[in-house]
Coordinates of C-alpha atoms in Angstrom, one line a residue:
M140 CA 34.4 206.5 68.9
A141 CA 31.8 206.7 71.7
K142 CA 31.9 204.1 74.5
Y143 CA 28.7 202.6 75.9
R144 CA 28.0 200.2 78.8
Q145 CA 25.0 198.0 78.7
I146 CA 23.0 197.0 81.8
H147 CA 20.8 193.9 81.6
I148 CA 17.1 194.6 82.5
E149 CA 17.4 191.7 85.0
F150 CA 19.8 193.9 87.0
W151 CA 17.0 195.4 88.9
Q152 CA 15.4 192.0 89.7
D153 CA 18.7 190.4 90.8
G154 CA 18.4 189.1 94.4
F155 CA 21.6 190.9 95.5
V156 CA 20.5 194.2 94.0
L157 CA 17.0 194.0 95.5
D158 CA 18.5 193.9 99.0
L159 CA 20.7 197.0 98.4
T160 CA 19.9 200.5 99.7
P161 CA 19.2 203.2 97.1
E162 CA 22.7 204.6 97.8
E163 CA 24.3 201.2 97.2
K164 CA 22.3 200.6 94.0
Y165 CA 23.5 203.9 92.6
F166 CA 27.1 203.2 93.5
Y167 CA 27.0 199.7 92.1
L168 CA 25.6 201.0 88.9
Y169 CA 28.3 203.7 88.8
L170 CA 31.1 201.1 89.2
M171 CA 29.7 199.3 86.1
T172 CA 29.1 202.4 83.9
N173 CA 31.7 205.1 84.9
S174 CA 34.1 206.8 82.5
K175 CA 37.0 204.5 83.4
T176 CA 35.4 201.1 82.8
T177 CA 37.0 198.6 80.5
Q178 CA 35.9 195.5 78.6
C179 CA 37.8 193.2 81.0
G180 CA 36.2 194.8 84.2
I181 CA 39.6 195.8 85.6
Y182 CA 40.5 199.5 85.5
E183 CA 42.2 202.3 87.3
L184 CA 39.8 204.4 89.4
P185 CA 41.3 206.9 91.8
K186 CA 39.1 207.9 94.7
R187 CA 39.3 211.5 93.6
I188 CA 37.6 210.6 90.4
I189 CA 34.8 208.7 92.2
E190 CA 34.3 211.8 94.4
T191 CA 34.0 214.1 91.4
E192 CA 31.7 211.9 89.4
T193 CA 29.3 210.7 92.1
G194 CA 29.4 213.8 94.4
Y195 CA 30.2 211.7 97.4
N196 CA 32.9 212.8 99.9
R197 CA 36.0 210.6 100.6
E198 CA 34.5 209.1 103.7
T199 CA 31.4 207.8 101.8
V200 CA 33.5 206.6 99.0
D201 CA 35.7 204.6 101.3
K202 CA 32.7 203.2 103.1
L203 CA 31.0 202.1 99.9
L204 CA 34.1 200.5 98.4
Q205 CA 34.7 198.5 101.6
R206 CA 31.0 197.5 101.7
F207 CA 31.1 196.1 98.1
T208 CA 34.5 194.4 98.9
D209 CA 32.8 192.7 101.9
Y210 CA 29.9 191.7 99.6
G211 CA 32.5 189.9 97.4
K212 CA 31.6 192.1 94.3
I213 CA 34.8 194.1 93.9
I214 CA 38.5 194.2 94.8
Y215 CA 40.1 197.6 95.2
H216 CA 43.9 197.8 95.2
E217 CA 45.1 201.0 96.9
P218 CA 48.7 201.1 95.6
T219 CA 47.7 201.0 92.0
K220 CA 44.2 202.6 92.5
E221 CA 42.8 199.7 90.3
I222 CA 39.4 198.1 90.8
M223 CA 38.2 194.8 89.6
I224 CA 34.5 194.0 89.3
L225 CA 34.5 190.2 90.0
N226 CA 31.4 189.2 88.1
W227 CA 31.9 191.6 85.2
I228 CA 32.8 189.0 82.6
K229 CA 29.8 186.9 83.6
F230 CA 27.4 189.5 82.2
N231 CA 29.6 191.3 79.7
W232 CA 31.5 188.5 77.9
I233 CA 31.4 188.8 74.1
N234 CA 33.2 185.9 72.4
S235 CA 34.4 187.7 69.3
P236 CA 38.0 188.0 68.0
K237 CA 37.8 191.8 68.1
V238 CA 36.6 192.0 71.7
I239 CA 39.0 189.3 72.9
S240 CA 41.9 191.2 71.2
L241 CA 40.8 194.3 73.1
I242 CA 40.7 192.4 76.4
K243 CA 44.2 191.2 75.8
K244 CA 45.4 194.8 75.3
E245 CA 43.6 195.9 78.5
L246 CA 45.1 193.1 80.5
A247 CA 48.6 193.9 79.3
N248 CA 48.1 197.3 81.0
V249 CA 46.9 196.0 84.4
K250 CA 49.4 196.9 87.0
N251 CA 48.4 194.5 89.8
P252 CA 49.3 190.9 88.6
D253 CA 47.0 189.4 91.2
Y254 CA 44.0 190.7 89.2
I255 CA 45.2 188.7 86.2
K256 CA 45.2 185.5 88.3
V257 CA 41.7 186.3 89.5
F258 CA 40.6 187.0 85.9
K259 CA 41.9 183.7 84.8
E260 CA 40.1 181.9 87.6
K261 CA 36.8 183.7 86.7
C262 CA 37.2 182.6 83.0
I263 CA 37.4 179.0 84.1
E264 CA 34.5 179.5 86.6
Y265 CA 32.2 180.9 84.0
G266 CA 33.2 178.3 81.4
Y267 CA 35.0 180.5 79.0
G268 CA 38.1 178.5 79.0
I269 CA 41.6 179.9 79.5
D270 CA 42.5 179.2 75.9
T271 CA 39.9 181.6 74.8
V272 CA 41.8 184.6 76.2
S273 CA 45.3 183.2 76.2
I274 CA 46.4 184.7 79.5
D275 CA 49.7 183.6 80.9
L276 CA 50.0 185.6 84.1
G277 CA 52.5 188.1 82.9
E278 CA 54.7 185.8 80.8
E279 CA 53.3 187.1 77.6
R280 CA 54.0 190.7 78.8
E281 CA 57.6 189.8 79.6
L282 CA 58.0 188.1 76.2
R283 CA 56.7 191.2 74.4
K284 CA 59.3 193.3 76.4
R285 CA 62.1 191.0 75.4
T286 CA 61.0 190.9 71.8
K287 CA 60.8 194.7 71.7
K288 CA 64.3 195.0 73.1
E289 CA 65.7 192.4 70.7
K290 CA 64.1 194.2 67.8
E291 CA 65.5 197.6 68.9
K292 CA 68.9 196.0 69.4
K293 CA 68.8 194.5 65.9
E294 CA 67.6 197.8 64.4
G295 CA 70.5 199.5 66.2
E296 CA 73.0 197.1 64.8
E297 CA 71.6 197.5 61.3
K298 CA 71.8 201.3 61.6
N299 CA 75.4 201.0 62.8
K300 CA 76.3 198.8 59.8
D301 CA 74.7 201.3 57.5
H302 CA 76.6 204.2 59.1
A303 CA 79.9 202.3 59.0
S304 CA 79.4 202.0 55.2
K305 CA 78.6 205.7 55.0
I306 CA 81.7 206.6 57.0
K307 CA 83.9 204.6 54.5
D308 CA 82.3 206.6 51.7
L309 CA 83.2 209.9 53.4
L310 CA 86.9 209.0 54.0
P311 CA 88.0 210.2 50.5
V312 CA 86.8 213.7 51.3
F313 CA 89.6 213.9 53.9
S314 CA 92.2 212.1 51.8
S315 CA 94.4 215.2 51.7
I316 CA 95.0 215.0 55.4
K317 CA 98.0 212.9 56.1
N318 CA 97.2 209.7 58.0
F319 CA 93.6 210.8 58.4
N320 CA 92.2 207.4 59.4
Q321 CA 94.7 207.2 62.2
L322 CA 94.0 210.8 63.4
N323 CA 90.3 210.2 63.1
K324 CA 90.4 207.1 65.3
E325 CA 92.6 208.8 67.9
Y326 CA 90.2 211.7 68.0
W327 CA 87.2 209.5 68.6
D328 CA 89.1 207.6 71.3
C329 CA 89.5 211.0 73.0
I330 CA 85.8 211.7 72.6
R331 CA 85.0 208.3 73.9
E332 CA 86.2 209.4 77.3
T333 CA 83.3 211.8 77.6
R334 CA 80.8 209.0 77.6
K335 CA 79.8 207.0 80.7
T336 CA 79.6 203.8 78.6
G337 CA 82.8 204.5 76.7
N338 CA 81.0 203.9 73.5
I339 CA 80.4 206.2 70.5
A340 CA 77.7 205.2 68.0
K341 CA 78.8 205.2 64.4
S342 CA 75.8 207.4 63.6
V343 CA 77.4 210.1 65.8
I344 CA 80.7 209.7 64.0
Y345 CA 79.1 209.9 60.6
N346 CA 77.0 212.9 61.4
N347 CA 80.0 214.8 62.7
M348 CA 82.1 214.0 59.7
V349 CA 79.3 215.3 57.5
K350 CA 79.6 218.6 59.4
W351 CA 83.4 218.6 58.9
Q352 CA 82.9 218.6 55.1
K353 CA 81.9 222.3 55.4
Y354 CA 85.5 223.2 56.3
D355 CA 88.8 223.1 54.6
P356 CA 90.7 219.9 55.3
V357 CA 93.6 221.9 56.9
V358 CA 91.1 223.4 59.3
V359 CA 89.7 219.9 60.1
E360 CA 93.2 218.5 60.7
Y361 CA 94.1 221.4 63.0
A362 CA 90.8 221.1 65.0
L363 CA 91.1 217.4 65.6
K364 CA 94.8 217.7 66.7
E365 CA 94.0 220.7 68.8
H366 CA 91.2 218.9 70.6
I367 CA 93.3 215.8 71.3
A368 CA 96.2 217.8 72.6
Q369 CA 94.4 220.6 74.5
H370 CA 90.8 219.8 75.1
K371 CA 90.4 216.2 76.3
G372 CA 87.2 215.9 78.3
K373 CA 85.2 218.1 76.0
K374 CA 82.6 216.7 73.6
E375 CA 82.7 216.7 69.8
E376 CA 80.6 219.9 69.6
Y377 CA 83.7 221.8 70.9
T378 CA 85.7 220.5 67.9
V379 CA 83.1 221.9 65.5
G380 CA 83.4 225.2 67.3
I381 CA 87.2 225.2 66.7
M382 CA 86.6 224.6 63.0
R383 CA 84.0 227.4 62.8
N384 CA 86.3 229.9 64.5
T385 CA 89.6 229.1 62.7
S386 CA 90.5 230.3 59.2
K387 CA 92.5 228.2 56.7
E388 CA 95.5 230.5 57.1
E389 CA 95.4 230.4 60.9
A390 CA 95.1 226.6 60.8
E391 CA 98.1 226.2 58.5
K392 CA 100.2 228.5 60.8
R393 CA 99.3 226.7 64.0
L394 CA 99.9 223.3 62.4
A395 CA 103.4 224.4 61.3
E396 CA 104.1 225.6 64.9
G397 CA 102.6 222.5 66.3
R398 CA 104.9 220.2 64.4
K399 CA 107.7 221.7 66.5
N400 CA 105.9 222.2 69.8
S401 CA 102.3 221.4 70.9
F402 CA 101.7 218.4 68.7
K403 CA 104.8 216.3 69.6
A404 CA 102.6 213.7 71.1
I405 CA 101.0 213.1 67.8
N406 CA 103.5 214.1 65.2
G407 CA 107.1 213.8 66.4
G408 CA 109.9 212.1 68.2
R409 CA 110.1 209.0 70.3
Q410 CA 106.9 209.9 72.0
H411 CA 105.1 209.5 68.7
E412 CA 106.7 206.2 68.0
T413 CA 105.5 204.9 71.4
R414 CA 102.0 206.3 70.8
Q415 CA 101.9 204.9 67.4
S416 CA 102.6 201.4 68.6
S417 CA 100.0 201.3 71.3
Y418 CA 97.6 203.2 69.0
E419 CA 97.6 200.6 66.3
S420 CA 96.7 197.8 68.8
D421 CA 94.2 199.9 70.7
Y422 CA 92.2 200.6 67.5
S423 CA 92.1 197.1 66.1
Q424 CA 88.6 197.0 67.7
Y425 CA 87.4 200.0 65.6
D426 CA 86.9 198.5 62.2
F427 CA 84.8 201.0 60.3
S428 CA 83.6 198.2 58.0
Q429 CA 81.7 196.5 60.8
G430 CA 78.7 197.4 62.9
G431 CA 78.6 198.2 66.6
D432 CA 79.5 201.3 68.6
L433 CA 82.9 202.6 69.4

């Protein structure tokens, strides 16, 4: 949709404009009609853009910006490269819900909060009333941020609850693996150490368990135990690699050997009993029937 800027015919008869030089008239007209202008009169206008669109060099641009600042017609904020035309709303105000809604959106993107304060003052000065535009000096913006975060958090919790249910539905697939629930939890405790937060989303657990379905349960059992015993510090993708590169026969052989040797920490002796005791208490927090991350 094309954008247009209207200039009142009285512009040329305005007392201030009559006293301007031709160069100043051209520049003032440019500030009100250039490609970056907005409905609220506050917009980002880098000096490089001014140079390109007017043909002026940087020295002339700086000079004209300062001159109109001294005239009390604009404010230019160097850090954000934003400009505010101070009497813009006096001549461009349209009291319609659609336009007011647009102004609110534009104000929400203004980087310099001081401009919002000035805009509020100008609304009062020109008799529009602050209730007309519902500006709250950044509080509304902060409220939107908080609302967005809360919404995202809630959606995340809902997704986790949904994935927790899906994980429970997948458990029967691995029922042939002895003490699979225990093994699965110990495995994810190992993977948890690869995260800075120490948390694993249930969606990650579910998606990986879906991948495990492709392999024989014996291969899955071997891969989980092998990762726990030999590959702590590596992520879950490494486990899938073990599954992909291990045959059922090889997994059976290594599991049998492991019961005697490399898997003592998981499957045998006094070490296992100690591990089992602490294991059960450690994983009381990982109830797959609830939401939340591991």
